[in-house]
Coordinates of C-alpha atoms in Angstrom, one line a residue:
Chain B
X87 CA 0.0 0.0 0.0
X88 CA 1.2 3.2 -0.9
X89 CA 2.1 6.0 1.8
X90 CA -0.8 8.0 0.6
X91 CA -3.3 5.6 0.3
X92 CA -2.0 3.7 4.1
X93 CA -2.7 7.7 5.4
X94 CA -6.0 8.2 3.8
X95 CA -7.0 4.8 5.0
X96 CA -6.2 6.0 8.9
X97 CA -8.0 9.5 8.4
X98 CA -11.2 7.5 7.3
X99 CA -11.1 4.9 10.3
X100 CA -10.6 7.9 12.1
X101 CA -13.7 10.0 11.2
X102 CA -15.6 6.4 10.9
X103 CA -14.9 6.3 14.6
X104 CA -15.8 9.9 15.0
X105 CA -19.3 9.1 13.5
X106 CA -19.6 5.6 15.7
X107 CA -19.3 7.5 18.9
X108 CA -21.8 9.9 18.1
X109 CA -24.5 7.2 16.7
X110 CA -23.8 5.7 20.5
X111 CA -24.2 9.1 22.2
X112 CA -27.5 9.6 20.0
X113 CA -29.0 6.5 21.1
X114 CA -28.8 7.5 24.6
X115 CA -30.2 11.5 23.9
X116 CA -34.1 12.0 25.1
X117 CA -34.2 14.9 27.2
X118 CA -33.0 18.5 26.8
X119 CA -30.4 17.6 29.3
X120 CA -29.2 15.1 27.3
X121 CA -28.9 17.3 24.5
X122 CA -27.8 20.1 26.3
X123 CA -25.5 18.9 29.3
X124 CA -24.8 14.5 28.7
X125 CA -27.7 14.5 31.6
X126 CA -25.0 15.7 34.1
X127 CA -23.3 12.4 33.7
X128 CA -19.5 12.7 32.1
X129 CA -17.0 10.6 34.1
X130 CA -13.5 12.6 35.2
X131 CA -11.6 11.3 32.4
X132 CA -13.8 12.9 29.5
X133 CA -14.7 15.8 31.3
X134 CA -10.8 16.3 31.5
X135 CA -9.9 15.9 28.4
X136 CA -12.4 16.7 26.3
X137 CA -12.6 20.2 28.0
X138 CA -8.8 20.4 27.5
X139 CA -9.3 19.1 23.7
X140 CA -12.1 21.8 23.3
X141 CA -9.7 24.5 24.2
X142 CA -7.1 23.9 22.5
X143 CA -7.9 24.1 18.6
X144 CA -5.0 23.9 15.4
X145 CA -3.1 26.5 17.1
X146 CA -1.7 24.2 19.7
X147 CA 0.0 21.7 17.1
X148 CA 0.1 24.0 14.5
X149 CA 0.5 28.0 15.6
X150 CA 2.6 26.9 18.9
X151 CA 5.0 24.5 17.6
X152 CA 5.5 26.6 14.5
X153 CA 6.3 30.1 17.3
X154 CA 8.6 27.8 19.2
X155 CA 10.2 27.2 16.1
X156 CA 10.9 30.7 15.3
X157 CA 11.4 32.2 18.3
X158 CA 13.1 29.6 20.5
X159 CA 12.9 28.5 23.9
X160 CA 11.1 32.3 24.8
X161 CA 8.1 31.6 22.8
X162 CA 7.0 28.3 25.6
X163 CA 6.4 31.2 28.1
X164 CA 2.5 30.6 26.4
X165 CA 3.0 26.9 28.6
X166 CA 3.1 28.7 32.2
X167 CA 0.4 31.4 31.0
X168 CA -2.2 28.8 29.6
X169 CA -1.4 25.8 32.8
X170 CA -2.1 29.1 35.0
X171 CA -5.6 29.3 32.9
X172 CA -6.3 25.4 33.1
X173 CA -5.2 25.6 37.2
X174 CA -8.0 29.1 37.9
X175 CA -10.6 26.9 35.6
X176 CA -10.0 23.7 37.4
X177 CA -9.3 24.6 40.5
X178 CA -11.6 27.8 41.4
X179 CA -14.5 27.7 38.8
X180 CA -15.1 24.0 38.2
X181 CA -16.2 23.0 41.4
X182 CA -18.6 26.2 41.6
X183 CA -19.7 25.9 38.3
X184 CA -21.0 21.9 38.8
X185 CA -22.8 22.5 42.2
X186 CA -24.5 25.6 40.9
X187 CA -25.6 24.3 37.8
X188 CA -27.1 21.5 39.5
X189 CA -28.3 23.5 41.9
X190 CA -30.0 25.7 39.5
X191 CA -30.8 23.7 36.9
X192 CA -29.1 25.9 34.5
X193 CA -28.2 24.4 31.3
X194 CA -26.3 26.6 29.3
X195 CA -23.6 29.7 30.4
X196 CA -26.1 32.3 29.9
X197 CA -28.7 30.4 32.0
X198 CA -25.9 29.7 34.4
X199 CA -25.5 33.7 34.3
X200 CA -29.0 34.6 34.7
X201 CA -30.1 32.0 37.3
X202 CA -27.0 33.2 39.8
X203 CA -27.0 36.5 39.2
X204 CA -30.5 37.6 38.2
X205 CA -31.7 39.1 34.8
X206 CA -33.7 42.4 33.8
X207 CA -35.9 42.1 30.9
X208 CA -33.7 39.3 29.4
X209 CA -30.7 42.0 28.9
X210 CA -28.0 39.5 30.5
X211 CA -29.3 36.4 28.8
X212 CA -29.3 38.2 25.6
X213 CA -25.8 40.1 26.0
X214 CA -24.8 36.7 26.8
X215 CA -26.2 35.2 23.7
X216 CA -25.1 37.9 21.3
X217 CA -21.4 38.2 23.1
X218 CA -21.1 33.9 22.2
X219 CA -22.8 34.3 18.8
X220 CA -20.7 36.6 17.3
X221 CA -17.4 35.2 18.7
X222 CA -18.1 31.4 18.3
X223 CA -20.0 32.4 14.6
X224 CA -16.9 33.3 12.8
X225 CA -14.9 30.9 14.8
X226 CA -16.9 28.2 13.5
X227 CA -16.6 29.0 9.9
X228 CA -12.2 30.0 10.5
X229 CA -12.2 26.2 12.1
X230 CA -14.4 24.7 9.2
X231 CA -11.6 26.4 6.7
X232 CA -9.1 24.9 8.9
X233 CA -10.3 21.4 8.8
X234 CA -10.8 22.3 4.6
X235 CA -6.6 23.2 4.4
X236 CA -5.7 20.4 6.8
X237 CA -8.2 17.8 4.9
X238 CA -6.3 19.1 1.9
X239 CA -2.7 19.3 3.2
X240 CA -3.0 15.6 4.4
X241 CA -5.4 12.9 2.3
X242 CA -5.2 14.7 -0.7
X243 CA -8.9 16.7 -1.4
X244 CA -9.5 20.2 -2.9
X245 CA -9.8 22.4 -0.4
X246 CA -13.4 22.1 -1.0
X247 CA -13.8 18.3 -0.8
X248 CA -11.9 18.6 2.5
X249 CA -14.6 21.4 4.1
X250 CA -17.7 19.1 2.8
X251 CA -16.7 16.0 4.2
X252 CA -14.7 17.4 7.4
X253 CA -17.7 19.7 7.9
X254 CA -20.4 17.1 7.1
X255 CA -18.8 14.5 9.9
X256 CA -18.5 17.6 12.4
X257 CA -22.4 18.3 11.8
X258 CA -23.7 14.9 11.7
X259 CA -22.1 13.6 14.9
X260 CA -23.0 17.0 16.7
X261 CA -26.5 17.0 15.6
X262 CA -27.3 13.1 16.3
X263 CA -25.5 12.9 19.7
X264 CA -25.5 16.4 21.0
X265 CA -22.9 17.5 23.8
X266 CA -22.9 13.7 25.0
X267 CA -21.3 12.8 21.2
X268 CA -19.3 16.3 21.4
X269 CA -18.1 15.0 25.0
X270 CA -16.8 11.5 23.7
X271 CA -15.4 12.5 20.4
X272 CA -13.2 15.0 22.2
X273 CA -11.9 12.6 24.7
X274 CA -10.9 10.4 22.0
X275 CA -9.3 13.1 19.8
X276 CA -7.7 14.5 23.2
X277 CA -6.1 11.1 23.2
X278 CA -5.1 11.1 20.0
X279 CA -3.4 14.7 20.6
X280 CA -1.5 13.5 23.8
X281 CA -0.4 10.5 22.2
X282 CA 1.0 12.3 19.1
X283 CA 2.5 15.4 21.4
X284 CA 3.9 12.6 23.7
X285 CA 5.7 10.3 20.7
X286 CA 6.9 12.9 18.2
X287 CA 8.7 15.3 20.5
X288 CA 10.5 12.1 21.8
X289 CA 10.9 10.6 17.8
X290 CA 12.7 14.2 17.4
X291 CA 14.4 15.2 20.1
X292 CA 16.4 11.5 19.7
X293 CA 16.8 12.7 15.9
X294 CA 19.0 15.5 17.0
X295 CA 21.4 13.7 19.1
X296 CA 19.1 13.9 22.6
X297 CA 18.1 16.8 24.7
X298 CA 21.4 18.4 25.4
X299 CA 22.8 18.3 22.4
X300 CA 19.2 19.8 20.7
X301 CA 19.8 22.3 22.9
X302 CA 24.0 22.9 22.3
X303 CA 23.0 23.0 18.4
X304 CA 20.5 25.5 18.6
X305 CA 22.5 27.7 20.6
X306 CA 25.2 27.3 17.7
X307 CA 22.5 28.5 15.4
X308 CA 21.5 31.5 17.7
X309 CA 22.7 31.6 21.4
X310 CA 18.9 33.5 21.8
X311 CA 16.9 30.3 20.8
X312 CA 17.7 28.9 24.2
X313 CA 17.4 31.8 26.9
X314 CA 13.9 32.7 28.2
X315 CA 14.2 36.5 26.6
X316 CA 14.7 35.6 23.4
X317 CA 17.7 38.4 23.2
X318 CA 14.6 41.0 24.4
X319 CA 15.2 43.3 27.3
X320 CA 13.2 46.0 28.9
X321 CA 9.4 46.5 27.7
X322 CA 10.2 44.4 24.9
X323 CA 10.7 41.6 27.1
X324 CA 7.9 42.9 29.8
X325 CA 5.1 42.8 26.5
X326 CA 6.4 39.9 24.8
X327 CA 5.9 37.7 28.4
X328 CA 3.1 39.4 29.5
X329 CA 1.4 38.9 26.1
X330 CA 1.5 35.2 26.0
X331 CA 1.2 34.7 29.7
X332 CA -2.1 37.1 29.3
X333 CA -3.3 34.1 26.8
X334 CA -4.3 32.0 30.1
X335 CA -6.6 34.7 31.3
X336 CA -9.1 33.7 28.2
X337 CA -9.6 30.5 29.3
X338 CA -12.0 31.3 32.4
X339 CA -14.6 33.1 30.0
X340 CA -14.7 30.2 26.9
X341 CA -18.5 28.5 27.0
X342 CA -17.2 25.8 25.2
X343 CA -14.8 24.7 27.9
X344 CA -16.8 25.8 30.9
X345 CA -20.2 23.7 30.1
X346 CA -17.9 20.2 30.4
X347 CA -17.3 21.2 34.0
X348 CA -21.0 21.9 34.5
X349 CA -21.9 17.9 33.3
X350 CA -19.5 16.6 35.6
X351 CA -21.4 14.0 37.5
X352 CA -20.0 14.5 40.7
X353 CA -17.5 17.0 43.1
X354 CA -15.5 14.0 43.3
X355 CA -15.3 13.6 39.4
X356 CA -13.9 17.4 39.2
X357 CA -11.4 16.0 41.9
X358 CA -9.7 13.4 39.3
X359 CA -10.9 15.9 36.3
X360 CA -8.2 18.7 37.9
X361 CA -5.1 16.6 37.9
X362 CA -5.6 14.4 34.9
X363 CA -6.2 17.8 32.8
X364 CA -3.5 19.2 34.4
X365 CA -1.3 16.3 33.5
X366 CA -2.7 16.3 30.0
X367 CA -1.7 20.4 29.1
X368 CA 2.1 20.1 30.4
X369 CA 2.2 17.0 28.3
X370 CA 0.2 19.1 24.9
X371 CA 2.0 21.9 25.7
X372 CA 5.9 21.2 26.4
X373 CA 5.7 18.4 23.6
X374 CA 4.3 20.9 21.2
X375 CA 7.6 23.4 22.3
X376 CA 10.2 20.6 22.3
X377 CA 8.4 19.8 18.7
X378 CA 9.2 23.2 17.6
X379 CA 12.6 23.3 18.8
X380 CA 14.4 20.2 17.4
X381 CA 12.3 21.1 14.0
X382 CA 13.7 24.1 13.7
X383 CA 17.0 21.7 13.8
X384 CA 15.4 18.8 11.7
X385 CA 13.3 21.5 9.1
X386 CA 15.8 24.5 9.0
X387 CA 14.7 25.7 5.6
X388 CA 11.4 26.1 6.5
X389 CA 12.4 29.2 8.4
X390 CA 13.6 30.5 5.3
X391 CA 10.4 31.4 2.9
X392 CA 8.6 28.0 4.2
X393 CA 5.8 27.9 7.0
X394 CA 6.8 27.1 10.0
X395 CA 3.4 26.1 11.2
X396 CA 3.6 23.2 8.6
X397 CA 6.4 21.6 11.0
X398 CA 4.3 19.1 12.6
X399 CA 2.6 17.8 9.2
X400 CA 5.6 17.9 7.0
X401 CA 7.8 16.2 9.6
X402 CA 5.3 13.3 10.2
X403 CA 5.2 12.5 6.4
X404 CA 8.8 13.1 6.1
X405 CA 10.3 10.9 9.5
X406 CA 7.8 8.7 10.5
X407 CA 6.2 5.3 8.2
X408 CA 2.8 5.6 6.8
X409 CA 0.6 4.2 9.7
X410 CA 2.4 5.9 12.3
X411 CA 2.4 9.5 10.1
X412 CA -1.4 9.0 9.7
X413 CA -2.1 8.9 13.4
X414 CA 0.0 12.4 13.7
X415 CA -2.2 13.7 11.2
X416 CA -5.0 12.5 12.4
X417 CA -4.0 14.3 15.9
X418 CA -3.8 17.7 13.5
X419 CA -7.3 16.9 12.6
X420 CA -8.5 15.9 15.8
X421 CA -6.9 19.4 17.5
X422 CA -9.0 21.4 15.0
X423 CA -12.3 18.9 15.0
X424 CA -12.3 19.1 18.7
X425 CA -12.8 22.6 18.9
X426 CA -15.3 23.4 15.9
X427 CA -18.0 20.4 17.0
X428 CA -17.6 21.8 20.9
X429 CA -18.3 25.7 19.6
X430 CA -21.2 24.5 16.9
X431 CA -22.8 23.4 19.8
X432 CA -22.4 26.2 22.0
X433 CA -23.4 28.8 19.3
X434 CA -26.4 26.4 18.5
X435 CA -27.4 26.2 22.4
X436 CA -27.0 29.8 22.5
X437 CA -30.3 29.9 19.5
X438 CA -31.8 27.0 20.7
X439 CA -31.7 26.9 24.3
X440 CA -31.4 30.7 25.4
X441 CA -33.1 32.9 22.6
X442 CA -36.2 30.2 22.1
X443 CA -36.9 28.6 25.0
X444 CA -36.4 31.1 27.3
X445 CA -36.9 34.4 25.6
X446 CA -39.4 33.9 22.9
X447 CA -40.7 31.1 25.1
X448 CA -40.8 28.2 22.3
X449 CA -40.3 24.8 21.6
X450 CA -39.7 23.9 25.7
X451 CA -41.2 20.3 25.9
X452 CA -38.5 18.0 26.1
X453 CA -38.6 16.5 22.2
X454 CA -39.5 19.6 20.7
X455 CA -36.7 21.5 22.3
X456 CA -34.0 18.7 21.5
X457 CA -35.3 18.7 17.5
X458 CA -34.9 22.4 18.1
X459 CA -31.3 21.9 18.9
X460 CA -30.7 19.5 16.4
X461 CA -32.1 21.8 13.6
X462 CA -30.1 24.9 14.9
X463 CA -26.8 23.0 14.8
X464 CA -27.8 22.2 11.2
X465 CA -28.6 25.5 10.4
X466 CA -25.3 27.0 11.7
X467 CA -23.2 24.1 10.8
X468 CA -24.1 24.4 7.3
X469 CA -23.9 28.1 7.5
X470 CA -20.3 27.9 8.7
X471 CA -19.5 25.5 5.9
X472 CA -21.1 27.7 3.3
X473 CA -18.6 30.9 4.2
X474 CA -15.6 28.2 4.3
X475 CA -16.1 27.5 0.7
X476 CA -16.3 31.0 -0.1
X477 CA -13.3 31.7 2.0
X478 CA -14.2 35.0 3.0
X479 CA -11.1 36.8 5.0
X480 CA -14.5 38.5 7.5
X481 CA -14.1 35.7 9.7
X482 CA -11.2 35.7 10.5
X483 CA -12.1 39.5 12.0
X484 CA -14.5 37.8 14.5
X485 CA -11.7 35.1 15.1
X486 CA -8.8 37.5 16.0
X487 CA -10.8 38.5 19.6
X488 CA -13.0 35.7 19.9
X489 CA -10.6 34.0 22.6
X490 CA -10.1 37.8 24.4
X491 CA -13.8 39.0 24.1
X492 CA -15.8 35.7 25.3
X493 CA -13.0 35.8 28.6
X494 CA -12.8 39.2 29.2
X495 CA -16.7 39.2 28.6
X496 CA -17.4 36.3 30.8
X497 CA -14.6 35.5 33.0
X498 CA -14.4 38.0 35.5
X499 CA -18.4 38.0 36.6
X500 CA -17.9 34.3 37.1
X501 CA -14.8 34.6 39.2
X502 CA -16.0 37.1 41.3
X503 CA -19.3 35.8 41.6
X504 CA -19.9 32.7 41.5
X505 CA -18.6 31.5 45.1
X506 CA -19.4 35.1 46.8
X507 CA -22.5 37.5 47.3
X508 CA -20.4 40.3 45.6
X509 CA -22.0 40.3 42.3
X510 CA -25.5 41.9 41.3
X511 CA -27.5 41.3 38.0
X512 CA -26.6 44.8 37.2
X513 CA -22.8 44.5 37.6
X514 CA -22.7 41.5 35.8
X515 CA -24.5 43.2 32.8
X516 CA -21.9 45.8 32.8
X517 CA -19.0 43.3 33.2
X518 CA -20.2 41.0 30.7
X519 CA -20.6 44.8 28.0
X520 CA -17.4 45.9 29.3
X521 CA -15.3 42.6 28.6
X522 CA -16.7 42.2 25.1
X523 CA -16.6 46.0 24.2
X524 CA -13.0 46.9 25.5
X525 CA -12.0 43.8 23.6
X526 CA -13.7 44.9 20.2
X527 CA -12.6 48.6 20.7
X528 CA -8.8 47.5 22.0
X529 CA -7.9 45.4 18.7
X530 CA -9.8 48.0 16.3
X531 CA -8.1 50.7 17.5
X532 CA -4.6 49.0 17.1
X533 CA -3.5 49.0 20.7
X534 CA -2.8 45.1 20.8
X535 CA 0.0 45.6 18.9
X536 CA 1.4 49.1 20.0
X537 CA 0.7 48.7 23.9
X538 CA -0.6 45.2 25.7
X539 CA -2.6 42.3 24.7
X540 CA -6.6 43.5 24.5
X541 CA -7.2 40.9 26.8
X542 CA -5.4 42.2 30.0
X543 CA -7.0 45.3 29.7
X544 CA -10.4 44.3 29.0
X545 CA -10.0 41.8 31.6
X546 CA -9.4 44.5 33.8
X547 CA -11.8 46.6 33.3
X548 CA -14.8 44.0 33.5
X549 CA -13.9 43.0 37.1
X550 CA -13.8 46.8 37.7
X551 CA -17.2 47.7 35.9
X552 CA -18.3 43.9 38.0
X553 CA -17.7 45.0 41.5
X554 CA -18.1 49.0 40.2
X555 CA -21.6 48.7 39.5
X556 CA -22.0 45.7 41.8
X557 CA -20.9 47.9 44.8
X558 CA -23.5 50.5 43.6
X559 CA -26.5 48.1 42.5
X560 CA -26.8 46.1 46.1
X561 CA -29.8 48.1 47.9
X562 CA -31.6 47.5 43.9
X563 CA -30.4 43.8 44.1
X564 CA -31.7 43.3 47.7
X565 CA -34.9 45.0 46.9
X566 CA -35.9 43.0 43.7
X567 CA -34.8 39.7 46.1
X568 CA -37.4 40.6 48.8
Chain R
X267 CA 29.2 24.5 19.4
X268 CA 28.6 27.2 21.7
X269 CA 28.9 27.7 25.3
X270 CA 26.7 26.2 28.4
X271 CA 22.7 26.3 27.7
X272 CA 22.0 28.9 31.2
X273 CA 20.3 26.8 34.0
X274 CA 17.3 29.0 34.0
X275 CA 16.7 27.5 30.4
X276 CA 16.7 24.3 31.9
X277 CA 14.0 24.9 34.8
X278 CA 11.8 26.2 32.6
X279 CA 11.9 23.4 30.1
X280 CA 12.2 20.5 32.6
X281 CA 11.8 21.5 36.1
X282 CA 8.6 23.5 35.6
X283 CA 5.9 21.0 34.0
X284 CA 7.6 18.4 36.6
X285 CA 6.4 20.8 39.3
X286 CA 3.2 21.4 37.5
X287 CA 2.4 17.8 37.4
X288 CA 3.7 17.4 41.1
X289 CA 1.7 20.0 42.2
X290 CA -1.4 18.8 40.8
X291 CA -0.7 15.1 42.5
X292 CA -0.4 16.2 45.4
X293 CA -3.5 18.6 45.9
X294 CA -5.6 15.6 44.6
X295 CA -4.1 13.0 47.3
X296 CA -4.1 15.6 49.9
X297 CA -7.9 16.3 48.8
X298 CA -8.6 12.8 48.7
X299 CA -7.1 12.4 52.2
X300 CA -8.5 15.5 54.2
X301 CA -11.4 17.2 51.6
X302 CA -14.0 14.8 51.8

């Protein structure tokens, strides 16, 4: 059997598994908490790791090996920043986030939102619902293109091909199985990723002569590769660290990542979820680094008019035999699939669940609401897939502060509020605005790249405008409670 | 080749994640011995 042919065979067991899983998780879907939430159920492992797979899309095994490779040793200083984001998630809001979801009843962030804090003429279930749409929207359709170039890049298809069949197993598996299938098919392709960010680093690393003398040979290529500035000093330094440590502070606001915490069947399971997740993003994150460093060793002219966010792909076809290569691909896939399927849902929930069920007041019987769901993932997903093929350069507008402007939006209410009294409805309204619109205004105006990340500021200022207006809001808040 | 790789390059490639992961084991068996 040929190389090509041995890969392509992989890639299709691989997506025929993809669409077994989420036949098994449809079978067991009957109520809107099925649907909506697994029925509260997921065990620690696949909370852990699908919550970890959700989060981290192509730009862990792509974007990050291919900055290590170009900037060195400096550029893993995204490692600390994001475990710090897994370690706040896992630690701080999972817990609170289970119990008061169960508590509540709450199936969705924005009902989570609205039945902790309290809403005012559905203002904070709809700037929750408009705040995800827009974000996750063009996300959706930048990750459909994604799977399109990676479909392409690795059995073969046109670009199109690769978005219609990629995109047609993403929809059909979300659709049938809801966030039960979502759950299981990111376990699997977290396991995939760990497995190929565990081997290949090792496969590598050994290439070069072993980790010492990987390191000895970089430094004879450019002593900066192997310091922790980079050769930076000063505010250079202070932006370049505090820009990719700033990454971590997105995680705490992503709906996507947060909901697996909320199905976690017990406080127990969030026990074993916390350290295998931890375990799983040192292992994703330093073997995407070590990756990037012994390819810029293995690959040298691809920092020299090539791409170094090719690295992982090219050097799988290139080192490794056919079955083994397909599995790394496969991982590429499974990074990107992981993240669209768990964002198609959210968007779709955000329709579904929050806008007509609980605003318009439709479709709240259990079938009716879970066809509901069903129909709104169609819709979207085929949306999404329609502005892939067109490849409009739009989404990736929405895309650039997706990450910043759902975790500024999002992240500081829910810290500050979910295990305390401090928050009001009001003051999470205006943290919620502030978040998203700092965000927007922050990246429009230019200032990411001429002062700090829009991120840090934006997460700033929503836990100021949270306990601002919270502060001024209690007598209202204690009021509307009597 | 060039001169020695600085030990701070070295904590922060190796000794770091092993803390991480360290860390993390031990919060969940001291959890597991006193949290419950």
């Amino acid at each position: 059997m040929g190389a090509d042919v041995t890969i392509a065979v992989i890639v299709a067991l691989y997506m025929v598994i993809l669409l077994g899983i989420g036949w098994a998780a449809a079978r067991r879907t009957r109520s809107t908490e099925d649907y909506y939430l697994a029925g509260r159920s997921l065990g620690s492992w696949v909370t852990a790791i699908s919550s970890t797979a959700a989060s981290e899309s192509g730009w862990v095994v792509l974007g990050a090996v291919g900055m290590v490779y170009v900037s060195g040793v400096s550029a893993l200083w995204l490692a600390p920043g994001c475990l710090m984001g897994y370690a706040v998630n896992l630690y701080l809001l999972a817990p609170l986030l289970r119990r008061e979801s169960a508590r509540t009843g709450a199936l969705t962030l924005p009902d989570l939102l609205v039945r902790r804090f309290g809403d005012w003429r559905h203002v904070l279930r709809l700037l929750s619902v408009t705040v995800i749409f827009v974000s996750l929207g063009g996300y959706v359709a930048a990750q459909m293109t994604a799977t399109g170039k990676a479909m392409q890049a690795i059995v073969g298809l046109s670009y199109q091909q690769g978005i219609w069949i990629g995109g047609a197993i993403i929809i059909v598996y979300t659709l049938m199985g809801g966030f039960r299938a979502v759950s299981w098919t990111d376990f699997f392709q977290g396991m995939v990723m760990v497995f190929a960010l565990v081997v290949m680093p090792v496969l590598v690393i050994a290439k070069t002569g072993g980790y010492g003398a990987m390191l000895h040979r970089l430094a004879a290529v450019d002593p900066n590769l192997v310091t922790m500035s980079g050769g930076r000093a000063g505010f250079a330094l202070l932006g370049f660290v505090v820009g990719l440590v700033g990454i971590g502070l997105g995680y705490s606001g992503q709906p996507h990542i947060l909901t697996r915490y909320m199905a976690a069947a017990s406080d127990e399971k969030i026990r074993q979820t916390q350290v295998i997740a931890m375990v799983w993003g040192v292992l994703v994150f330093y073997g995407a680094g070590l990756l990037g460093l012994a390819g810029r060793l293995l690959m040298p002219e691809l920092g020299q008019g090539g791409d170094p966010e090719q690295l992982f792909p090219l050097l799988s076809r290139q080192m490794l035999n056919p079955w083994l290569a397909g599995i790394m691909l496969a991982a590429i896939l499974s990074a990107i699939m992981s993240t669209v399927s768990s964002q198609l849902l959210v968007a779709a929930s955000a329709i579904s669940r929050d806008l007509l069920e609980e605003v318009f007041g439709v479709a709240r019987s259990g079938r009716t609401s879970v066809l509901a769901g069903r129909i709104t993932v169609l819709v979207l997903g085929l949306a999404a897939v329609a502005v892939a093929l067109q490849d409009v350069r739009v989404v990736f507008w929405f895309v650039l502060f997706a990450w910043s402007g759902m975790g500024a939006a999002f992240g500081p209410p829910l810290l500050l509020g979910l295990g305390t009294k401090l928050v009001t409805r009001w003051g999470a309204m205006a943290g919620v605005l502030t978040g998203f619109v700092v965000t927007v205004v922050w990246k429009q105006v230019g200032w990411s790249d001429s002062i700090i990340y829009e991120l840090i500021p934006a997460f700033a200022l929503s836990a100021l405008a949270t306990l601002g207006v919270s502060l001024l809001t209690r007598q209202d808040d204690a009021a509307a409670n009597r | 080749m060039a001169g020695s790789i600085p030990l701070a390059t070295h904590l922060f490639l190796v000794a770091v994640p092993v803390l991480v992961i360290v860390v993390a084991l031990a919060v969940y068996f001291a959890g597991g011995k006193h949290g419950r």
